[in-house]
Short mmCIF file of C-alpha atoms and ligand atoms in Angstrom, two decimals:
data_model
loop_
_atom_site.label_atom_id
_atom_site.label_comp_id
_atom_site.label_asym_id
_atom_site.label_seq_id
_atom_site.Cartn_x
_atom_site.Cartn_y
_atom_site.Cartn_z
CA MET A 1 121.43 -59.65 62.86
CA GLY A 2 120.80 -63.35 63.71
CA PRO A 3 118.13 -64.68 65.65
CA THR A 4 114.96 -62.68 65.70
CA TRP A 5 114.12 -64.48 69.85
CA LEU A 6 117.00 -61.24 70.72
CA LYS A 7 115.20 -59.02 69.53
CA ASP A 8 113.06 -58.70 72.77
CA ALA A 9 115.72 -60.10 75.00
CA ILE A 10 116.87 -59.90 78.41
CA PHE A 11 119.41 -62.25 80.09
CA TYR A 12 119.68 -63.28 84.17
CA GLU A 13 123.17 -63.93 84.72
CA ILE A 14 123.38 -67.05 87.16
CA TYR A 15 126.60 -68.26 88.56
CA PRO A 16 125.55 -71.31 89.17
CA GLN A 17 128.18 -72.37 93.23
CA SER A 18 125.07 -69.43 94.51
CA PHE A 19 122.16 -69.71 92.55
CA GLN A 20 120.15 -72.11 94.79
CA ASP A 21 121.48 -75.61 96.66
CA SER A 22 118.57 -78.50 95.40
CA ASN A 23 121.13 -81.24 98.03
CA ASP A 24 121.80 -79.91 100.95
CA ASP A 25 125.89 -79.93 100.55
CA GLY A 26 125.77 -76.41 100.34
CA ILE A 27 127.09 -76.11 96.65
CA GLY A 28 124.23 -74.75 94.01
CA ASP A 29 123.97 -77.10 91.65
CA ILE A 30 121.07 -77.17 88.96
CA PRO A 31 118.49 -78.78 90.37
CA GLY A 32 118.47 -75.26 92.39
CA ILE A 33 118.55 -73.55 88.64
CA ILE A 34 115.40 -75.11 87.50
CA ASP A 35 113.45 -74.88 90.88
CA ARG A 36 114.14 -70.84 89.75
CA LEU A 37 112.83 -70.58 86.71
CA ASP A 38 109.32 -69.43 87.85
CA TYR A 39 110.98 -66.58 89.96
CA VAL A 40 113.33 -66.31 86.73
CA ALA A 41 110.11 -65.75 84.76
CA GLY A 42 108.84 -64.11 86.85
CA LEU A 43 111.06 -61.32 86.44
CA GLY A 44 110.04 -61.69 82.69
CA CYS A 45 114.09 -62.41 82.27
CA ASN A 46 113.73 -65.38 79.01
CA ALA A 47 117.80 -65.54 78.73
CA LEU A 48 119.72 -67.31 81.05
CA TRP A 49 123.77 -66.70 80.76
CA ILE A 50 125.13 -69.84 83.44
CA ASN A 51 128.36 -69.44 84.43
CA PRO A 52 130.78 -71.98 83.43
CA CYS A 53 129.55 -75.11 85.21
CA PHE A 54 131.34 -78.07 83.56
CA ASP A 55 134.27 -80.29 85.22
CA SER A 56 137.12 -78.26 86.85
CA PRO A 57 139.58 -78.36 89.35
CA PHE A 58 138.16 -75.23 89.63
CA MET A 59 141.82 -73.00 90.02
CA ASP A 60 139.46 -70.16 89.31
CA ALA A 61 135.36 -70.93 89.31
CA GLY A 62 135.34 -72.86 86.54
CA TYR A 63 137.20 -70.75 83.64
CA ASP A 64 139.29 -73.38 84.07
CA VAL A 65 137.44 -76.13 82.22
CA ARG A 66 138.94 -80.24 82.43
CA ASP A 67 136.55 -81.40 80.82
CA TYR A 68 133.95 -79.49 78.93
CA LYS A 69 131.35 -82.01 77.94
CA LEU A 70 131.10 -83.18 81.45
CA VAL A 71 128.86 -81.15 83.96
CA ALA A 72 131.20 -80.94 86.96
CA PRO A 73 130.00 -83.23 89.19
CA ARG A 74 129.10 -80.70 92.02
CA TYR A 75 126.66 -79.20 89.73
CA GLY A 76 124.55 -82.40 88.36
CA THR A 77 124.89 -84.33 86.21
CA ASN A 78 124.78 -83.80 81.97
CA GLU A 79 120.52 -84.92 82.38
CA ASP A 80 120.76 -82.28 84.63
CA LEU A 81 121.53 -79.91 82.58
CA VAL A 82 119.55 -80.86 79.58
CA ARG A 83 116.61 -81.21 81.24
CA LEU A 84 117.40 -77.60 82.45
CA PHE A 85 117.32 -76.55 78.51
CA ARG A 86 113.64 -78.60 78.21
CA GLU A 87 112.08 -77.02 81.79
CA ALA A 88 113.31 -73.02 79.99
CA HIS A 89 112.56 -73.74 76.86
CA ALA A 90 108.90 -74.70 77.95
CA ARG A 91 108.98 -71.65 79.98
CA GLY A 92 109.56 -68.89 76.52
CA MET A 93 113.33 -68.57 77.78
CA HIS A 94 116.77 -69.52 75.88
CA VAL A 95 120.03 -71.04 77.82
CA LEU A 96 124.02 -69.79 76.64
CA LEU A 97 126.55 -71.94 77.95
CA ASP A 98 129.48 -69.93 79.65
CA LEU A 99 132.37 -71.33 76.19
CA VAL A 100 136.31 -70.93 77.40
CA PRO A 101 138.06 -71.59 73.76
CA GLY A 102 141.90 -69.75 75.66
CA HIS A 103 142.16 -71.86 77.26
CA THR A 104 141.64 -75.34 79.12
CA SER A 105 143.26 -76.50 82.97
CA ASP A 106 145.94 -77.34 82.85
CA GLN A 107 144.95 -80.72 84.67
CA HIS A 108 142.86 -81.21 80.96
CA PRO A 109 143.29 -84.92 79.40
CA TRP A 110 144.56 -82.73 75.95
CA PHE A 111 147.16 -80.63 78.24
CA LYS A 112 148.19 -83.48 79.80
CA ALA A 113 148.95 -85.19 76.95
CA SER A 114 150.29 -82.21 75.05
CA ALA A 115 152.97 -82.10 78.51
CA GLN A 116 154.62 -85.40 77.67
CA ALA A 117 158.13 -85.40 75.87
CA ASP A 118 156.96 -88.41 73.72
CA PRO A 119 155.43 -86.08 70.34
CA ASN A 120 151.57 -86.73 70.54
CA GLU A 121 147.86 -86.14 68.68
CA TYR A 122 148.88 -83.12 71.07
CA SER A 123 151.92 -81.59 71.16
CA ALA A 124 151.22 -78.62 69.52
CA ARG A 125 147.61 -78.42 71.46
CA TYR A 126 148.98 -75.67 73.03
CA ILE A 127 151.91 -73.05 72.53
CA TRP A 128 155.18 -74.36 73.84
CA THR A 129 158.59 -73.64 72.72
CA ASP A 130 162.07 -75.60 72.19
CA GLU A 131 163.63 -75.39 75.34
CA ALA A 132 162.72 -76.09 78.62
CA LEU A 133 165.31 -72.82 80.05
CA TRP A 134 164.16 -70.04 77.63
CA GLY A 135 161.28 -67.76 78.18
CA MET A 136 158.83 -66.72 76.13
CA GLU A 137 158.88 -63.34 74.31
CA GLY A 138 157.57 -61.95 77.63
CA ARG A 139 154.47 -63.52 77.63
CA PRO A 140 153.95 -64.81 80.85
CA TYR A 141 154.74 -69.02 80.74
CA ILE A 142 155.87 -71.74 82.78
CA ALA A 143 158.07 -74.26 82.19
CA GLY A 144 160.57 -76.41 84.73
CA MET A 145 157.15 -78.46 85.55
CA THR A 146 156.78 -80.71 82.81
CA GLU A 147 158.67 -83.60 81.21
CA ARG A 148 158.43 -82.40 78.17
CA SER A 149 160.99 -79.69 77.12
CA GLY A 150 159.40 -76.23 76.33
CA ALA A 151 157.94 -73.41 78.31
CA TYR A 152 154.06 -72.57 77.88
CA MET A 153 152.04 -70.33 77.97
CA LEU A 154 149.67 -68.74 80.03
CA ASN A 155 146.34 -67.46 79.81
CA PHE A 156 145.36 -66.09 82.84
CA PHE A 157 146.35 -67.74 85.87
CA ALA A 158 148.97 -70.27 86.20
CA SER A 159 146.39 -72.94 85.56
CA GLN A 160 145.70 -72.15 82.51
CA PRO A 161 147.31 -73.28 79.64
CA ALA A 162 146.99 -70.90 76.39
CA LEU A 163 145.67 -72.91 73.85
CA ASN A 164 147.15 -72.83 70.02
CA TYR A 165 144.75 -70.63 67.23
CA GLY A 166 148.70 -69.71 66.32
CA TRP A 167 150.41 -66.39 65.26
CA LEU A 168 149.88 -63.64 63.24
CA ASP A 169 152.65 -63.14 62.45
CA PRO A 170 155.16 -66.32 63.13
CA TYR A 171 158.49 -66.05 63.28
CA LYS A 172 160.47 -68.14 66.39
CA HIS A 173 160.26 -72.46 64.24
CA TRP A 174 158.36 -73.09 67.61
CA MET A 175 155.39 -70.22 67.34
CA SER A 176 152.80 -72.42 64.48
CA ALA A 177 150.85 -69.85 62.07
CA THR A 178 147.06 -69.30 62.11
CA ASP A 179 146.73 -72.02 59.06
CA SER A 180 148.96 -74.30 60.18
CA PRO A 181 147.32 -78.12 60.79
CA GLU A 182 147.61 -77.41 64.36
CA ALA A 183 145.46 -74.05 64.77
CA ARG A 184 143.57 -75.89 62.39
CA ALA A 185 142.85 -78.43 64.81
CA THR A 186 142.62 -76.14 67.58
CA ILE A 187 139.44 -73.99 66.54
CA GLU A 188 138.23 -77.78 65.24
CA ALA A 189 138.08 -79.08 68.29
CA ILE A 190 136.77 -75.68 69.97
CA LYS A 191 133.71 -76.14 66.97
CA ASP A 192 133.09 -79.85 68.70
CA VAL A 193 132.53 -78.63 72.19
CA MET A 194 129.82 -76.01 70.88
CA ARG A 195 128.22 -78.80 68.62
CA PHE A 196 128.29 -81.04 71.53
CA TRP A 197 126.01 -78.69 73.08
CA LEU A 198 124.32 -76.93 70.62
CA ASP A 199 123.03 -80.37 69.74
CA LEU A 200 121.51 -80.81 73.38
CA GLY A 201 119.74 -77.66 73.95
CA CYS A 202 121.77 -75.39 74.64
CA ASP A 203 120.96 -71.55 72.69
CA GLY A 204 124.48 -70.39 72.31
CA TYR A 205 127.74 -69.93 74.37
CA ARG A 206 129.26 -66.72 76.73
CA VAL A 207 132.35 -67.17 75.74
CA ASP A 208 135.04 -66.15 77.24
CA MET A 209 138.21 -63.48 76.88
CA ALA A 210 136.29 -63.26 72.57
CA ASP A 211 139.66 -60.89 71.59
CA SER A 212 142.40 -64.10 72.93
CA LEU A 213 143.02 -66.55 70.54
CA VAL A 214 145.77 -65.74 67.77
CA LYS A 215 148.52 -64.96 69.79
CA GLY A 216 150.61 -61.59 68.26
CA ASP A 217 147.19 -60.96 66.52
CA ASP A 218 146.79 -57.28 65.08
CA GLU A 219 145.94 -53.94 66.88
CA ARG A 220 142.81 -55.02 64.76
CA LYS A 221 142.54 -57.84 65.82
CA SER A 222 142.23 -59.76 61.95
CA ALA A 223 143.69 -62.88 63.14
CA THR A 224 140.80 -63.67 66.02
CA CYS A 225 138.10 -62.66 64.43
CA ALA A 226 138.73 -64.63 61.43
CA ILE A 227 138.46 -66.98 63.36
CA TRP A 228 135.48 -65.64 64.50
CA ARG A 229 133.87 -65.54 61.05
CA ASP A 230 134.32 -68.93 60.43
CA ILE A 231 132.91 -70.05 63.65
CA ARG A 232 129.94 -67.69 62.91
CA ALA A 233 129.37 -69.34 59.47
CA MET A 234 128.81 -72.28 61.23
CA MET A 235 126.36 -71.33 63.05
CA ASP A 236 124.46 -69.55 60.85
CA ARG A 237 124.45 -72.75 58.65
CA ASP A 238 123.94 -75.15 61.33
CA TYR A 239 122.46 -73.39 64.60
CA PRO A 240 121.06 -70.27 62.98
CA ASP A 241 118.90 -69.87 65.52
CA ALA A 242 121.38 -69.73 67.98
CA ALA A 243 123.85 -66.50 70.05
CA LEU A 244 127.18 -65.55 70.88
CA VAL A 245 127.66 -62.80 73.07
CA SER A 246 131.90 -62.20 73.24
CA GLU A 247 133.22 -60.42 76.42
CA TRP A 248 136.20 -58.08 74.38
CA SER A 249 133.97 -54.42 75.96
CA ASN A 250 134.63 -54.00 71.28
CA PRO A 251 132.00 -53.48 69.25
CA ASP A 252 133.15 -52.39 65.79
CA GLN A 253 136.32 -56.31 66.92
CA ALA A 254 133.12 -57.94 68.07
CA LEU A 255 130.58 -56.73 66.49
CA CYS A 256 131.35 -55.57 63.03
CA GLN A 257 134.35 -57.89 61.95
CA ALA A 258 134.19 -61.15 64.28
CA GLY A 259 130.49 -61.20 64.30
CA PHE A 260 129.38 -61.78 67.52
CA HIS A 261 125.39 -60.90 68.32
CA MET A 262 126.52 -58.67 71.19
CA ASP A 263 129.23 -58.22 73.42
CA PHE A 264 129.46 -56.73 76.38
CA TYR A 265 130.23 -53.37 77.62
CA LEU A 266 132.50 -53.78 80.08
CA ASP A 267 132.98 -52.12 83.99
CA HIS A 268 136.67 -50.93 82.26
CA GLN A 269 138.67 -48.16 83.88
CA ARG A 270 137.63 -44.39 82.59
CA ASN A 271 134.70 -46.15 80.36
CA GLY A 272 132.01 -44.87 79.04
CA TYR A 273 130.01 -47.74 80.73
CA ASN A 274 132.78 -47.34 83.84
CA THR A 275 131.41 -44.09 84.70
CA LEU A 276 128.16 -44.15 84.50
CA LEU A 277 128.10 -46.93 87.95
CA ARG A 278 131.00 -47.60 89.48
CA ASP A 279 133.46 -44.57 88.84
CA TYR A 280 135.00 -44.73 91.79
CA GLU A 281 138.54 -46.54 91.63
CA THR A 282 140.36 -43.15 89.28
CA LYS A 283 142.14 -40.28 91.63
CA GLY A 284 139.34 -37.52 92.42
CA GLY A 285 136.07 -39.61 93.30
CA ASP A 286 133.75 -41.30 92.00
CA HIS A 287 131.11 -38.97 90.23
CA SER A 288 129.54 -41.94 88.78
CA TYR A 289 125.88 -40.28 86.30
CA PHE A 290 123.31 -42.10 89.21
CA ARG A 291 125.20 -41.58 92.67
CA CYS A 292 122.75 -38.50 93.81
CA ASP A 293 125.08 -35.43 93.11
CA ALA A 294 128.17 -37.10 92.40
CA GLY A 295 129.31 -34.21 90.35
CA GLY A 296 128.71 -37.30 87.72
CA SER A 297 127.63 -36.12 83.46
CA ILE A 298 125.62 -38.77 81.35
CA ARG A 299 128.64 -37.17 78.48
CA ARG A 300 130.75 -39.12 80.24
CA PHE A 301 128.53 -42.01 78.66
CA LEU A 302 127.47 -40.55 75.59
CA ASP A 303 131.48 -40.01 74.37
CA ASP A 304 132.00 -43.11 74.51
CA TYR A 305 129.38 -45.33 73.94
CA LEU A 306 128.10 -43.13 70.92
CA PRO A 307 129.97 -43.75 68.15
CA LYS A 308 130.21 -47.62 69.70
CA TYR A 309 126.78 -47.19 69.03
CA GLU A 310 126.72 -45.52 65.70
CA ARG A 311 129.24 -47.16 63.58
CA SER A 312 128.23 -51.04 65.81
CA ARG A 313 123.89 -50.06 64.51
CA GLY A 314 122.44 -53.57 62.31
CA ARG A 315 125.54 -55.46 62.42
CA GLY A 316 124.57 -56.67 66.10
CA TYR A 317 124.04 -55.65 70.27
CA ILE A 318 125.26 -54.03 73.35
CA SER A 319 124.59 -55.34 76.53
CA LEU A 320 124.49 -53.42 78.94
CA ILE A 321 124.37 -55.38 82.41
CA THR A 322 123.60 -54.33 85.92
CA CYS A 323 127.77 -55.92 86.51
CA ASN A 324 128.85 -59.09 86.66
CA HIS A 325 130.69 -62.25 88.75
CA ASP A 326 134.14 -60.16 88.27
CA THR A 327 132.40 -56.51 89.64
CA PRO A 328 131.50 -54.97 91.93
CA ARG A 329 128.28 -55.08 92.76
CA PRO A 330 126.26 -51.57 92.33
CA ALA A 331 125.21 -52.29 95.29
CA ARG A 332 128.61 -51.17 97.22
CA THR A 333 127.26 -47.17 95.96
CA LEU A 334 124.31 -47.27 95.29
CA SER A 335 121.20 -46.97 97.60
CA PRO A 336 117.84 -48.43 96.69
CA ALA A 337 117.08 -45.44 94.86
CA GLU A 338 119.51 -44.66 93.17
CA LEU A 339 119.62 -48.37 91.90
CA LYS A 340 116.49 -47.93 90.55
CA LEU A 341 117.15 -45.50 87.85
CA ALA A 342 120.27 -47.03 87.29
CA TYR A 343 118.14 -49.98 85.54
CA ALA A 344 115.30 -48.21 84.75
CA PHE A 345 118.38 -46.21 82.38
CA ILE A 346 119.59 -49.91 81.00
CA LEU A 347 116.27 -51.47 80.75
CA THR A 348 115.27 -49.07 77.99
CA MET A 349 118.73 -48.99 76.07
CA PRO A 350 119.51 -50.58 72.70
CA GLY A 351 120.84 -53.58 72.51
CA VAL A 352 121.01 -56.63 75.13
CA PRO A 353 120.62 -56.27 78.45
CA PHE A 354 121.58 -57.78 81.48
CA ILE A 355 121.58 -58.97 84.42
CA TYR A 356 123.85 -60.58 87.41
CA TYR A 357 121.65 -62.51 90.10
CA GLY A 358 120.37 -60.74 93.72
CA ASP A 359 121.50 -57.06 91.78
CA GLU A 360 117.53 -57.18 90.98
CA ILE A 361 117.04 -57.07 95.36
CA GLY A 362 119.62 -55.26 95.81
CA MET A 363 122.51 -57.29 96.54
CA ARG A 364 125.83 -55.76 98.43
CA TYR A 365 129.63 -55.97 97.79
CA LEU A 366 130.55 -58.57 100.77
CA ASP A 367 134.11 -58.63 102.17
CA LEU A 368 134.94 -61.98 101.00
CA ARG A 369 138.14 -64.19 101.50
CA THR A 370 139.09 -65.42 97.92
CA LYS A 371 137.51 -68.28 96.59
CA GLU A 372 137.93 -70.42 93.65
CA GLY A 373 141.00 -67.26 92.69
CA GLY A 374 137.86 -65.23 92.64
CA TYR A 375 140.13 -62.72 94.43
CA GLN A 376 138.06 -59.11 95.01
CA ARG A 377 136.07 -59.87 92.67
CA THR A 378 134.66 -63.10 94.70
CA GLY A 379 132.41 -60.04 96.93
CA SER A 380 130.08 -59.89 94.09
CA ARG A 381 130.11 -64.52 94.02
CA SER A 382 127.59 -65.36 97.39
CA PRO A 383 124.82 -66.76 97.54
CA MET A 384 121.00 -64.87 96.90
CA GLN A 385 118.81 -63.64 99.19
CA TRP A 386 115.88 -66.00 99.08
CA SER A 387 114.50 -65.20 102.11
CA HIS A 388 114.87 -64.03 105.87
CA GLY A 389 114.89 -67.89 106.73
CA GLU A 390 117.95 -70.12 106.75
CA ASN A 391 120.87 -69.61 105.18
CA ALA A 392 118.51 -66.93 102.69
CA GLY A 393 117.07 -69.67 100.71
CA PHE A 394 119.81 -70.59 99.68
CA SER A 395 120.51 -74.24 100.92
CA THR A 396 120.53 -76.22 104.29
CA ALA A 397 123.37 -77.58 104.72
CA PRO A 398 125.66 -76.41 108.18
CA ALA A 399 126.13 -71.83 107.83
CA ASP A 400 130.09 -73.14 108.32
CA GLN A 401 129.72 -75.43 105.32
CA LEU A 402 128.65 -73.16 102.29
CA TYR A 403 130.02 -72.65 99.19
CA LEU A 404 130.58 -68.60 100.53
CA PRO A 405 129.10 -66.75 103.72
CA VAL A 406 125.54 -65.45 103.02
CA ASP A 407 125.13 -61.32 103.29
CA ALA A 408 124.91 -61.61 107.37
CA SER A 409 123.46 -57.56 108.47
CA PRO A 410 119.82 -58.09 109.86
CA ASP A 411 118.94 -55.66 106.86
CA ALA A 412 119.59 -57.39 102.93
CA PRO A 413 118.42 -57.68 101.00
CA SER A 414 115.83 -60.80 100.01
CA VAL A 415 112.89 -62.28 97.68
CA GLU A 416 110.44 -62.50 99.82
CA GLY A 417 110.76 -59.56 101.80
CA GLN A 418 110.68 -56.96 98.15
CA TRP A 419 108.42 -60.19 96.39
CA ALA A 420 104.60 -58.11 97.96
CA ASP A 421 106.53 -54.70 98.23
CA PRO A 422 105.72 -52.22 94.83
CA ASP A 423 108.13 -49.52 96.62
CA SER A 424 110.90 -51.99 96.42
CA LEU A 425 113.84 -52.86 93.67
CA LEU A 426 112.53 -55.55 92.74
CA SER A 427 109.13 -54.77 92.39
CA GLU A 428 110.66 -51.43 90.10
CA VAL A 429 112.81 -54.20 87.62
CA ARG A 430 109.54 -56.00 87.05
CA ARG A 431 107.67 -53.22 86.10
CA LEU A 432 110.65 -51.91 84.28
CA VAL A 433 111.29 -56.02 82.81
CA ALA A 434 107.07 -55.65 81.67
CA LEU A 435 107.67 -52.28 79.75
CA ARG A 436 110.12 -53.94 77.83
CA HIS A 437 108.48 -55.91 76.96
CA ALA A 438 105.71 -54.18 76.53
CA TYR A 439 107.13 -51.39 74.07
CA GLU A 440 109.02 -52.78 70.71
CA ASP A 441 110.20 -49.69 71.47
CA LEU A 442 112.76 -49.80 74.75
CA GLN A 443 113.63 -53.35 72.91
CA ALA A 444 116.89 -53.99 70.93
CA ASP A 445 116.72 -52.74 67.42
CA ALA A 446 114.79 -49.03 67.41
CA PRO A 447 116.68 -46.36 67.90
CA PHE A 448 118.62 -44.33 70.39
CA ALA A 449 119.01 -40.20 69.71
CA VAL A 450 119.77 -38.12 72.60
CA VAL A 451 117.52 -35.15 73.33
CA ASN A 452 118.27 -33.45 75.78
CA ASP A 453 122.34 -34.04 77.33
CA ASP A 454 122.57 -30.69 79.08
CA GLU A 455 121.80 -30.82 82.50
CA ALA A 456 122.31 -27.27 84.07
CA ALA A 457 118.51 -26.83 83.71
CA ALA A 458 116.41 -29.97 81.93
CA PRO A 459 116.66 -33.53 83.03
CA PHE A 460 118.52 -35.86 79.96
CA SER A 461 116.22 -37.22 77.74
CA TYR A 462 116.28 -39.14 74.70
CA ARG A 463 114.01 -40.56 72.56
CA ARG A 464 113.62 -44.40 71.85
CA GLY A 465 111.43 -45.71 68.92
CA ALA A 466 108.84 -43.02 69.00
CA LEU A 467 109.05 -42.75 72.97
CA LEU A 468 111.03 -39.97 74.93
CA LEU A 469 112.10 -40.86 78.43
CA ALA A 470 113.81 -37.89 80.68
CA LEU A 471 116.13 -39.39 83.75
CA ASN A 472 116.95 -36.86 87.04
CA PRO A 473 119.29 -38.70 88.77
CA SER A 474 120.01 -35.36 90.61
CA SER A 475 118.56 -33.66 94.09
CA ARG A 476 117.15 -30.96 92.60
CA GLU A 477 114.45 -30.71 90.09
CA ARG A 478 114.95 -30.24 86.23
CA ARG A 479 112.55 -29.01 84.16
CA LEU A 480 111.88 -30.00 79.51
CA ASP A 481 110.06 -27.93 77.37
CA ASP A 482 110.63 -29.36 74.49
CA ALA A 483 108.17 -29.37 70.87
CA LEU A 484 108.02 -32.95 70.90
CA LEU A 485 105.95 -33.13 74.48
CA GLN A 486 102.96 -31.88 72.68
CA GLY A 487 100.36 -34.41 72.77
CA ARG A 488 101.67 -37.27 75.14
CA ARG A 489 101.06 -39.09 77.88
CA VAL A 490 102.94 -40.50 81.64
CA VAL A 491 102.78 -44.50 80.30
CA TYR A 492 106.29 -44.78 82.87
CA ARG A 493 107.34 -43.29 86.17
CA ILE A 494 109.92 -42.90 89.17
CA GLY A 495 109.51 -39.96 91.65
CA GLY A 496 106.99 -37.50 90.63
CA ALA A 497 107.33 -36.57 87.14
CA ALA A 498 104.87 -34.59 85.86
CA LEU A 499 103.42 -33.56 82.53
CA HIS A 500 101.33 -30.75 82.30
CA GLU A 501 100.35 -28.23 79.09
CA GLY A 502 103.63 -29.00 77.05
CA SER A 503 105.80 -28.92 80.42
CA LEU A 504 107.58 -31.94 81.67
CA ALA A 505 108.84 -31.12 86.00
CA MET A 506 110.99 -33.82 86.92
CA PRO A 507 111.13 -33.77 90.37
CA GLY A 508 115.70 -35.20 92.04
CA GLN A 509 115.69 -39.18 91.33
CA SER A 510 113.26 -39.30 88.75
CA PHE A 511 111.90 -41.16 85.66
CA VAL A 512 109.80 -41.30 83.13
CA VAL A 513 109.09 -42.98 79.49
CA LEU A 514 106.27 -40.03 77.95
CA ALA A 515 103.87 -42.08 74.78
C1 GLC B 1 136.96 -64.49 81.28
C2 GLC B 1 136.72 -64.10 82.78
C3 GLC B 1 136.65 -64.72 84.76
C4 GLC B 1 137.39 -65.49 84.49
C5 GLC B 1 138.62 -64.89 83.16
C6 GLC B 1 139.82 -66.08 82.72
O1 GLC B 1 137.14 -62.71 82.74
O2 GLC B 1 134.61 -63.68 82.76
O3 GLC B 1 135.92 -64.97 85.12
O4 GLC B 1 139.16 -65.50 85.23
O5 GLC B 1 137.90 -64.19 81.88
O6 GLC B 1 138.94 -66.88 82.20
CA1 CA B 2 124.38 -78.64 95.84
#
């Protein structure tokens, strides 16, 4: 199953632009992250995922890499990043960097060489047709911008040409096979990038668009999975303590076939995860499970999640997230009371959970103009709110020079405002994180089983190992009578859940853990 530290890992995702500015230029940086490591450790998180911090023209917030082996000057130096690894390790924390293997920036030297008319070592590093005047098999491409005659394929935005891992069944002569020397060279180049930071002390990678490597792949993504198995073999052999988490959201493929240790369960319309927190894009209104009395049901989550969980159990971990840099903050629609219950669920489920910076204080989704290709994602990328002071403690630069504006509302949440308040969302998150660390049965491996998912009368209840948990996000009281309650005691509660003579009374908006 991979590195044992994952069993009790609780990740904290940091968007480096917006976490802490250490040199007054208005943009977050690596020394700033180091300055705040004690905060993350105090929260109880023992692992970090840092969004791309490499040299880039920032047309997509750094997911357009210009140099995989160089820290972007605005964030500091390679030495700063190595110091971050060391400082994190000294606190018992692990650090994942963000690997973008599917594409580079069009400013990457590989691409600049590839775009030249004269054949060279990088000509086939990207996917090119051999004629600029024709398109590319119904796929997004750019033509007419280079000296080389050909159209090149895009993997995401116009600034992100697709690296060439070949095609499953090449049917045009310009398509490489997956076992061609050029496709192999791309894999080796990405492995080389991975080794570079692993050798300097990084503990693994979050892998961007991990399913996007081989073009024309089959439905099972079998050729792309084969590449990841090859990379996993390198990890097992040379970096057995390093971890890989995929942006794939398909555990059958990512965990069972490709060999990732973890796979994100992402917010896709109507999938199980979406029904928990962000069910508002579908017609018919927002029936998110954690919105009090919104008519949601845990069954919509379970129907999607359970089969995926059962099939991937023992093969890898499904990662539940509070949010990420692409997803609207959960506080967009959920109150702090609702967030407490949502996080209680996320932090007591199997697999490896991820908290997105600021979600622990209920940072809001802001209405912001796009920045660096963020578009509607920009609203979830605003500066961390540390205090009630200048720029919320994020930076001492003039407010109009910040990377993004801080939440200006008078009641904007902050770490300072919540840290010492036992009723705050932040205090609840700290207690929940501590609870997970205290009980192996709440961690990644202990089995999950539903006890009751008929919420007409009784609360939703589930087992983790020997523990029994119950959750009532509605405003109405629910009661559970079950032989499983015999001889138990309450070890954690939100709201006034009470266990009396083998009967569990759950008032509206409550959560309980019974040992
Ligand atoms: C992933 C990233 C996203 C980025 C895209 C292209 O979805 O999470 O932020 O824009 O890939 O790299
Ligand atoms: Ca800075």
